[in-house]
Coordinates of C-alpha atoms (C1' of nucleotides) in Angstrom, one line a residue:
Chain A
M338 CA 74.1 63.2 81.5
Y339 CA 72.5 63.9 78.2
Q340 CA 69.4 62.1 77.1
A341 CA 67.6 61.9 73.8
P342 CA 65.4 64.9 73.2
R343 CA 61.8 64.6 74.3
G344 CA 59.6 62.6 72.0
T345 CA 62.6 60.9 70.2
A346 CA 63.7 57.4 70.6
D347 CA 66.8 55.2 70.0
V348 CA 66.0 52.1 68.1
L349 CA 68.4 49.7 69.9
P350 CA 69.7 46.5 68.4
A351 CA 67.2 44.5 70.3
D352 CA 64.4 46.2 68.4
Q353 CA 66.0 46.1 65.0
P354 CA 64.5 42.8 63.9
Y355 CA 61.1 44.4 64.1
W356 CA 62.1 47.5 62.2
Q357 CA 63.9 45.6 59.5
H358 CA 61.1 43.1 59.1
V359 CA 58.6 46.0 58.6
I360 CA 60.8 47.8 56.1
R361 CA 61.9 44.8 54.2
T362 CA 58.3 43.6 53.9
A363 CA 57.4 47.0 52.5
E364 CA 60.3 46.9 50.1
R365 CA 59.2 43.6 48.7
L366 CA 55.6 44.8 48.3
C367 CA 56.7 48.1 46.6
A368 CA 58.6 46.1 44.0
R369 CA 55.5 43.9 43.5
Y370 CA 53.2 46.9 43.1
G371 CA 55.6 48.9 41.0
Y372 CA 56.6 51.6 43.3
Q373 CA 60.1 53.1 43.1
R374 CA 62.1 54.5 45.9
I375 CA 62.7 58.1 46.3
D376 CA 64.5 60.0 49.1
T377 CA 63.9 63.6 49.9
P378 CA 65.4 66.0 52.3
T379 CA 64.2 66.0 55.9
F380 CA 63.8 69.8 55.7
E381 CA 62.3 72.0 53.1
D382 CA 61.5 75.6 52.4
A383 CA 58.7 76.1 55.0
G384 CA 56.4 77.2 52.2
V385 CA 56.3 73.7 50.8
F386 CA 54.4 72.6 53.9
I387 CA 52.6 75.8 54.7
H388 CA 51.0 75.8 51.3
G389 CA 51.1 72.0 50.7
T390 CA 49.9 70.6 54.0
G391 CA 47.8 73.7 54.4
E392 CA 47.6 76.8 56.5
S393 CA 44.5 75.8 58.4
S394 CA 45.9 72.4 59.4
D395 CA 47.0 71.8 63.0
I396 CA 50.2 70.4 61.7
V397 CA 51.2 73.8 60.2
Q398 CA 49.5 76.0 62.8
R399 CA 51.2 74.6 65.9
E400 CA 53.3 71.5 65.2
M401 CA 55.8 72.3 62.6
Y402 CA 59.5 72.7 63.5
L403 CA 60.7 75.9 61.9
F404 CA 64.1 77.4 61.8
E405 CA 66.1 80.2 60.2
D406 CA 69.1 79.3 58.2
R407 CA 72.4 80.8 59.3
D408 CA 72.7 82.9 56.2
G409 CA 69.4 84.5 56.9
G410 CA 66.5 84.9 54.6
H411 CA 65.4 81.4 54.5
T412 CA 62.8 79.8 56.8
Y413 CA 63.0 76.0 56.7
A414 CA 60.7 73.4 58.2
L415 CA 61.5 69.9 59.3
R416 CA 59.1 67.8 57.3
P417 CA 56.0 67.1 59.3
E418 CA 54.9 64.7 56.5
F419 CA 56.0 63.5 53.2
T420 CA 53.4 64.3 50.5
P421 CA 54.3 67.9 49.8
N422 CA 58.0 66.9 50.0
V423 CA 57.5 64.3 47.3
M424 CA 55.3 66.6 45.2
R425 CA 58.0 69.3 45.2
A426 CA 60.5 66.7 43.9
Y427 CA 58.1 65.6 41.2
L428 CA 57.7 69.2 40.0
E429 CA 61.3 70.2 40.4
H430 CA 62.7 67.3 38.4
G431 CA 59.9 67.2 35.8
L432 CA 58.8 63.7 36.7
F433 CA 55.5 64.6 34.8
N434 CA 57.6 63.7 31.7
L435 CA 57.7 60.1 32.8
P436 CA 54.9 57.7 32.0
Q437 CA 52.0 58.5 34.4
P438 CA 51.2 57.6 37.0
V439 CA 54.6 58.0 38.7
K440 CA 54.5 55.7 41.7
L441 CA 57.0 56.4 44.4
W442 CA 57.8 55.3 47.9
T443 CA 60.0 56.5 50.7
V444 CA 60.7 55.8 54.4
G445 CA 62.3 58.1 56.9
P446 CA 61.7 60.4 59.9
A447 CA 59.1 63.1 60.1
F448 CA 58.8 65.7 62.8
R449 CA 56.0 67.3 64.7
H450 CA 56.1 69.2 67.9
E451 CA 53.4 67.4 69.9
R452 CA 53.1 66.2 73.4
P453 CA 54.5 62.6 73.3
Q454 CA 52.5 59.6 74.4
A455 CA 52.0 56.0 73.4
G456 CA 52.6 55.7 69.7
R457 CA 53.1 59.5 69.3
W458 CA 56.5 60.9 68.8
R459 CA 58.1 64.2 67.9
Q460 CA 60.4 62.3 65.5
F461 CA 58.7 59.4 64.0
Y462 CA 59.2 57.1 61.0
Q463 CA 56.8 56.8 58.2
L464 CA 56.5 54.6 55.2
D465 CA 55.0 56.7 52.5
L466 CA 53.6 55.8 49.0
E467 CA 52.5 58.3 46.4
A468 CA 50.8 57.6 43.0
I469 CA 51.0 60.8 41.0
G470 CA 49.3 61.6 37.7
E471 CA 46.3 59.3 37.6
A472 CA 42.7 60.0 38.6
D473 CA 41.4 56.4 38.1
P474 CA 39.8 55.0 41.2
A475 CA 41.7 51.8 40.5
I476 CA 44.7 53.6 42.0
D477 CA 42.8 54.4 45.1
F478 CA 42.0 50.8 45.4
E479 CA 45.6 49.8 44.6
L480 CA 46.9 51.8 47.6
I481 CA 44.3 50.5 50.0
D482 CA 45.0 47.0 48.8
F483 CA 48.7 47.5 49.2
L484 CA 48.3 48.6 52.9
W485 CA 45.9 45.7 53.5
Q486 CA 48.4 43.2 52.1
F487 CA 51.2 44.9 54.0
Y488 CA 49.6 44.7 57.4
T489 CA 48.2 41.2 57.0
G490 CA 51.5 40.1 55.6
L491 CA 53.2 41.3 58.8
G492 CA 50.6 39.2 60.7
L493 CA 48.3 41.9 62.0
R494 CA 44.7 40.9 62.2
G495 CA 41.4 42.5 62.9
L496 CA 42.1 45.7 60.9
T497 CA 39.4 47.9 59.6
V498 CA 39.6 50.4 56.8
L499 CA 37.7 53.6 57.6
L500 CA 36.6 55.0 54.2
N501 CA 35.0 58.2 53.0
S502 CA 34.8 60.6 50.1
I503 CA 35.0 64.3 50.8
G504 CA 34.1 65.4 47.2
D505 CA 36.0 67.7 44.9
Q506 CA 36.0 71.3 43.8
N507 CA 32.6 70.9 42.2
C508 CA 30.5 69.4 45.0
R509 CA 32.4 70.2 48.2
P510 CA 31.8 74.0 48.2
Q511 CA 28.1 73.4 47.9
Y512 CA 28.2 70.8 50.7
V513 CA 30.2 73.1 52.9
Q514 CA 27.6 75.8 52.2
L515 CA 24.9 73.3 53.4
L516 CA 26.9 72.4 56.4
R517 CA 27.5 76.0 57.3
S518 CA 23.8 76.8 57.2
Y519 CA 23.0 73.8 59.2
Y520 CA 25.5 74.9 61.9
A521 CA 24.7 78.6 61.7
D522 CA 22.0 78.5 64.3
K523 CA 23.7 75.9 66.5
L524 CA 27.0 77.6 67.0
D525 CA 26.2 78.8 70.5
L526 CA 25.7 75.1 71.5
A527 CA 29.0 74.1 69.9
C528 CA 32.4 74.1 71.5
K529 CA 34.9 76.9 71.2
D530 CA 37.0 75.1 68.7
D531 CA 34.0 74.5 66.5
R532 CA 33.3 78.2 66.2
A533 CA 36.8 78.6 64.8
R534 CA 36.4 75.6 62.5
F535 CA 33.1 77.1 61.3
E536 CA 35.1 80.0 59.8
K537 CA 38.3 78.4 58.7
N538 CA 37.7 74.7 57.9
P539 CA 34.0 73.7 58.3
L540 CA 34.6 70.1 57.2
R541 CA 36.5 69.5 60.4
L542 CA 33.3 70.3 62.4
L543 CA 32.3 66.7 61.6
D544 CA 35.6 65.5 63.3
C545 CA 34.9 67.2 66.6
K546 CA 35.4 64.9 69.6
V547 CA 33.7 67.0 72.2
S548 CA 30.8 64.9 73.6
S549 CA 28.3 67.8 73.7
C550 CA 28.9 68.4 70.0
Q551 CA 28.0 64.9 69.0
P552 CA 24.2 65.4 68.8
I553 CA 24.8 68.3 66.5
I554 CA 27.1 66.2 64.3
A555 CA 24.7 63.3 64.3
G556 CA 22.0 65.6 62.7
A557 CA 24.4 67.2 60.2
P558 CA 24.1 66.4 56.5
T559 CA 26.7 64.0 55.3
I560 CA 29.0 64.6 52.4
A561 CA 28.3 61.2 50.9
E562 CA 24.7 62.2 50.2
H563 CA 25.9 65.3 48.4
L564 CA 28.6 64.2 46.1
C565 CA 28.4 65.2 42.6
E566 CA 28.0 62.5 39.9
P567 CA 31.6 62.0 39.1
C568 CA 32.6 61.9 42.7
A569 CA 29.9 59.5 43.6
D570 CA 30.9 57.2 40.7
H571 CA 34.5 57.3 41.7
F572 CA 33.7 56.5 45.3
A573 CA 31.4 53.6 44.2
R574 CA 34.1 52.1 42.1
V575 CA 36.6 52.2 45.0
Q576 CA 34.1 50.4 47.2
H577 CA 33.3 47.9 44.5
Y578 CA 36.9 46.8 44.1
L579 CA 37.5 46.6 47.8
A580 CA 34.4 44.5 48.4
A581 CA 35.3 42.1 45.6
L582 CA 38.6 41.3 47.4
D583 CA 37.0 41.1 50.8
I584 CA 38.9 44.0 52.3
R585 CA 37.1 45.0 55.4
F586 CA 36.1 48.6 55.1
V587 CA 33.5 50.7 56.8
V588 CA 32.2 53.9 55.2
Q589 CA 32.5 56.6 57.8
P590 CA 30.6 59.6 56.7
R591 CA 32.4 61.9 59.2
L592 CA 35.9 60.9 58.4
V593 CA 37.5 64.1 57.0
R594 CA 41.2 64.0 58.1
G595 CA 43.3 66.8 59.2
L596 CA 45.2 67.8 56.1
D597 CA 43.9 70.5 53.8
Y598 CA 44.7 69.0 50.4
Y599 CA 42.5 65.9 50.4
T600 CA 39.9 65.4 47.8
R601 CA 37.5 62.5 47.1
T602 CA 38.8 59.3 48.7
V603 CA 40.2 59.4 52.3
F604 CA 40.9 56.4 54.5
E605 CA 42.4 55.2 57.7
F606 CA 43.5 51.8 59.0
V607 CA 42.7 51.1 62.6
P608 CA 43.5 47.9 64.6
A609 CA 40.6 46.3 66.4
D610 CA 41.7 47.0 69.9
A611 CA 43.2 50.4 69.1
G612 CA 43.7 52.9 71.8
S613 CA 43.7 56.6 71.2
Q614 CA 46.7 56.4 68.9
G615 CA 45.0 53.7 66.9
T616 CA 45.5 54.8 63.4
I617 CA 48.5 53.0 62.0
G618 CA 48.2 54.2 58.4
A619 CA 46.1 56.7 56.6
G620 CA 45.9 58.6 53.4
G621 CA 43.8 60.0 50.6
R622 CA 43.5 61.6 47.2
Y623 CA 44.9 65.1 46.7
D624 CA 43.9 66.1 43.2
G625 CA 44.3 69.8 43.9
L626 CA 47.7 69.7 45.6
M627 CA 49.9 70.1 42.6
E628 CA 48.4 73.4 41.6
V629 CA 48.8 74.8 45.1
L630 CA 52.6 74.0 44.8
G631 CA 52.7 75.8 41.4
G632 CA 52.4 72.9 39.0
D633 CA 49.8 72.0 36.4
P634 CA 46.6 70.3 37.6
T635 CA 47.7 66.7 38.4
P636 CA 45.7 64.1 40.3
G637 CA 47.4 62.1 43.0
I638 CA 46.9 59.9 45.9
G639 CA 49.0 58.5 48.7
F640 CA 49.3 57.3 52.2
A641 CA 51.6 57.2 55.1
T642 CA 52.0 54.6 57.8
G643 CA 53.9 54.9 61.1
I644 CA 56.6 52.4 61.7
E645 CA 56.6 52.9 65.5
R646 CA 52.9 52.2 65.6
I647 CA 53.2 49.1 63.4
V648 CA 56.0 47.7 65.7
L649 CA 53.8 48.6 68.7
N650 CA 51.0 46.5 67.3
L651 CA 53.3 43.7 66.3
K652 CA 54.5 43.4 69.9
K653 CA 51.0 43.7 71.3
A654 CA 49.9 40.9 69.1
G655 CA 52.9 38.8 70.1
I656 CA 54.3 38.5 66.6
E657 CA 58.0 37.7 66.5
P658 CA 60.0 39.1 63.6
P659 CA 62.4 36.8 61.8
P660 CA 65.7 36.8 63.6
L661 CA 68.6 38.7 62.1
P662 CA 71.6 36.8 60.9
V663 CA 74.0 35.6 63.6
P664 CA 77.8 35.2 63.1
E665 CA 78.7 31.9 61.6
V666 CA 81.9 31.3 63.7
Y667 CA 83.5 32.7 66.8
V668 CA 87.3 32.5 66.7
A669 CA 88.9 31.8 70.1
Y670 CA 92.4 31.5 71.2
P671 CA 93.5 29.5 74.3
T672 CA 96.6 31.5 75.1
E673 CA 98.4 34.7 74.0
E674 CA 100.5 32.5 71.8
Q675 CA 97.6 32.0 69.4
R676 CA 96.2 35.5 69.6
D677 CA 97.7 37.0 66.5
Q678 CA 96.9 34.0 64.4
A679 CA 93.3 34.2 65.6
V680 CA 93.0 37.9 64.7
L681 CA 94.3 37.3 61.2
L682 CA 92.3 34.1 60.7
T683 CA 89.1 36.1 61.6
A684 CA 89.9 38.6 58.9
R685 CA 90.5 35.9 56.3
L686 CA 87.2 34.3 57.1
R687 CA 85.4 37.5 56.6
H688 CA 87.2 38.1 53.3
A689 CA 85.9 34.7 52.2
G690 CA 82.4 35.8 52.9
I691 CA 81.9 34.1 56.2
G692 CA 80.4 36.0 59.2
A693 CA 83.1 35.8 61.8
L694 CA 83.5 37.2 65.3
G695 CA 87.0 37.4 66.9
A696 CA 87.8 37.1 70.5
T697 CA 89.4 40.3 71.8
G698 CA 91.2 41.3 75.0
G699 CA 92.9 39.0 77.4
R700 CA 90.0 36.9 78.3
S701 CA 90.2 33.3 79.4
L702 CA 89.1 30.7 77.0
K703 CA 86.2 30.0 79.2
A704 CA 85.1 33.6 78.9
Q705 CA 85.6 33.5 75.1
M706 CA 83.4 30.5 74.8
R707 CA 80.8 32.2 76.9
H708 CA 80.9 35.1 74.5
A709 CA 80.5 32.7 71.6
G710 CA 77.4 31.3 73.2
R711 CA 75.9 34.6 74.0
A712 CA 76.5 35.8 70.4
A713 CA 74.5 32.8 69.2
A714 CA 77.4 31.8 66.9
R715 CA 76.9 28.6 65.0
F716 CA 80.5 27.4 65.5
A717 CA 83.4 28.2 67.7
Y718 CA 86.8 27.7 66.3
I719 CA 89.7 27.3 68.8
V720 CA 93.1 28.1 67.3
G721 CA 95.6 25.5 68.6
S722 CA 99.3 25.6 69.1
G723 CA 100.1 23.0 66.5
P724 CA 98.7 20.3 64.1
G725 CA 95.7 18.5 65.5
E726 CA 95.3 21.0 68.2
S727 CA 92.7 23.3 66.6
W728 CA 89.0 22.5 67.1
L729 CA 85.9 23.4 65.2
R730 CA 83.1 23.2 67.7
D731 CA 79.4 23.0 66.7
L732 CA 77.8 24.9 69.4
P733 CA 74.2 23.8 69.2
A734 CA 75.3 20.2 68.8
S735 CA 78.0 20.3 71.5
S736 CA 80.3 18.3 69.3
Q737 CA 83.7 19.2 67.9
E738 CA 86.4 17.9 65.6
A739 CA 90.0 18.8 64.8
V740 CA 90.2 21.2 61.8
E741 CA 93.4 22.8 60.6
P742 CA 93.3 26.6 60.2
D743 CA 94.0 26.3 56.4
D744 CA 91.0 24.0 56.0
L745 CA 88.6 26.1 58.0
I746 CA 87.2 28.2 55.2
D747 CA 86.1 25.2 53.2
R748 CA 84.4 23.7 56.2
L749 CA 82.2 26.7 56.9
P750 CA 79.1 27.7 54.8
Q751 CA 79.4 31.0 53.0
R752 CA 76.8 33.6 53.7
A753 CA 74.4 34.2 50.9
E754 CA 74.9 37.7 49.3
Chain B
rG1199 C1' 48.2 73.5 74.8
rU1200 C1' 45.0 70.8 79.2
rG1201 C1' 44.4 66.9 83.0
rG1202 C1' 46.1 62.6 85.8
rG1203 C1' 50.0 58.9 87.3
rU1204 C1' 55.2 57.7 88.0
rG1205 C1' 60.5 58.7 89.0
rU1206 C1' 65.4 53.5 93.7
rA1207 C1' 71.8 49.9 90.2
rG1208 C1' 72.1 48.8 82.5
rC1209 C1' 66.8 46.3 82.9
rU1210 C1' 62.4 44.7 86.1
rU1211 C1' 61.3 45.7 91.0
rA1212 C1' 61.5 45.4 96.9
rG1213 C1' 62.2 48.7 100.8
rC1214 C1' 61.7 51.9 105.5
rG1215 C1' 61.2 58.8 109.2
rG1216 C1' 67.1 56.6 111.8
rU1217 C1' 73.6 52.1 111.7
rU1218 C1' 77.5 50.1 105.4
rA1219 C1' 69.7 50.9 100.4
rA1220 C1' 67.9 44.8 98.8
rA1221 C1' 66.7 41.0 95.0
rG1222 C1' 66.2 38.8 90.1
rC1223 C1' 68.1 39.4 85.2
rG1224 C1' 72.3 41.4 82.7
rC1225 C1' 77.8 42.4 83.1
rC1226 C1' 82.9 40.7 84.9
rA1227 C1' 85.6 36.7 87.3
rG1228 C1' 86.3 31.9 89.5
rG1229 C1' 84.6 26.6 90.4
rU1230 C1' 91.8 22.5 90.9
rU1231 C1' 96.3 25.8 86.0
rG1232 C1' 93.3 25.0 77.0
rU1233 C1' 86.3 25.1 75.9
rG1234 C1' 80.0 27.9 76.2
rG1235 C1' 74.7 27.0 77.5
rC1236 C1' 72.5 24.4 83.6
rC1237 C1' 74.2 24.9 88.6
rC1238 C1' 77.4 27.0 92.6
rU1239 C1' 80.6 31.1 94.5
rG1240 C1' 82.5 36.0 94.3
rG1241 C1' 82.9 41.0 92.2
rA1242 C1' 81.8 45.6 89.8
rG1243 C1' 77.6 48.8 89.5
rA1244 C1' 72.7 53.5 92.8
rU1245 C1' 75.3 61.2 94.9
rC1246 C1' 67.6 56.5 95.9
rG1247 C1' 65.5 62.4 88.9
rA1248 C1' 67.3 67.7 90.4
rG1249 C1' 66.9 71.9 93.8
rG1250 C1' 64.8 73.7 98.1
rG1251 C1' 62.0 73.0 102.8
rU1252 C1' 60.0 70.3 107.4
rU1253 C1' 62.8 67.3 111.1
rC1254 C1' 67.8 65.9 115.9
rG1255 C1' 67.7 62.8 111.2
rA1256 C1' 64.8 61.7 104.9
rU1257 C1' 65.3 57.6 99.5
rC1258 C1' 60.6 57.6 102.4
rC1259 C1' 56.7 64.0 104.4
rC1260 C1' 55.9 69.1 101.8
rC1261 C1' 57.0 72.6 97.6
rU1262 C1' 59.2 73.8 92.8
rC1263 C1' 61.5 72.2 88.6
rC1264 C1' 62.9 68.4 85.1
rA1265 C1' 61.9 63.7 82.9
rU1266 C1' 58.7 60.0 81.7
rC1267 C1' 54.0 57.4 81.1
rC1268 C1' 48.6 57.7 80.2
rA1269 C1' 44.4 60.4 78.6
rC1270 C1' 42.3 64.9 76.1
rC1271 C1' 43.6 67.3 71.5
rC1272 C1' 46.0 66.1 67.0
rC1273 C1' 47.6 62.4 64.0
rA1274 C1' 51.4 58.0 61.8

RNA sequence: GUGGGUGUAGCUUAGCGGUUAAAGCGCCAGGUUGUGGCCCUGGAGAUCGAGGGUUCGAUCCCCUCCAUCCACCCCA
């Protein structure tokens, strides 16, 4: 027997209310915040991610799905994240000619070859928002505010925003220099990974989880203390807006994030009782990314949030999604004599905009009625053999009255939309 | 990539070194020949993850593999 590939999952009908609730809530908010939908391919030229996401990131180094196209010469990558994907589309289609910022959102699967565990998948769905072409910290605030509204609107409580600024091209090199010289004489105390980070990506030293490295990190200079004036102002304004609206954030000086392109504002949303896969949404500013991908210098900021992790947290919190619509009426037939009439009546109901389910197969009327009940239909309609023999039964009310087939459509509520 | 746990019907589980592997839910059918939900009865459905080994005999013991879960790591 075949089974779904490791780290992938089927979202069965039983789970769809959660998924649709999450995605529809996002859709409504995107409209309210002025984000327009974009859909991009699930695979791209590998270079988009190698250069965009960054060569030194774990995602590119060991998690990306790569494949050669059959015609040779092209190496593609299944998208491990959305940002470079969306940036490529922005450049390719000249969206810089639109009024800036260009605010886009998308939802779909992303792929990373990781060892699966709770809330971690090889194919996982992300909701992604990007605001391109604006450096104002108001946009940083806007995105964090969006996520806060989104999660709280879904009913999640006890969230915290982890916030930091990792500087820009002006101040970060100097800070990295400082960090390097701090670490230089402590490397023999640090873990093996840290020695590699020291060379390739020193900022990530601050993110090391090895317990023996924690004392070293604790004594390290923090980037917040070494931001240049513009970066410090930018960061202060973001915090000012957040505080004014009572969004619960904590400045975490050692939050650096794993993607190479981030500048200035970075943030993560974590639930209160989060396990190891606690981050449900995260993002940051990427003012240097567009140049890396061959465009003109263009500021930008975005975030991604994992649908599976949101659903996980909704279930953990006991939050019930709104139920999906049920069929209005179930059309049953007592004997074979009425079968054809029932089939055609079911079709006519549907054409009239009424959600209808038709009995099939040679089941007994009792079995058909059981079906109607299990399908949670509002009404059952029993096609009779003559005038006065057909019944419209109100299932929840357990009452019924005689209704002729020709009158049925007028007696049933039409579905909105 | 590293470490640990677990693998019995669709789901949740029970079970024991030895005749036809059990229950609840779900599914199908019936409960006096045209009607659901409760209740009752019956039925279908499991090569007990796969392969090898120990044994007179293994679902139960051992090994390998696979899958899955959890943690590390990474991140959504």
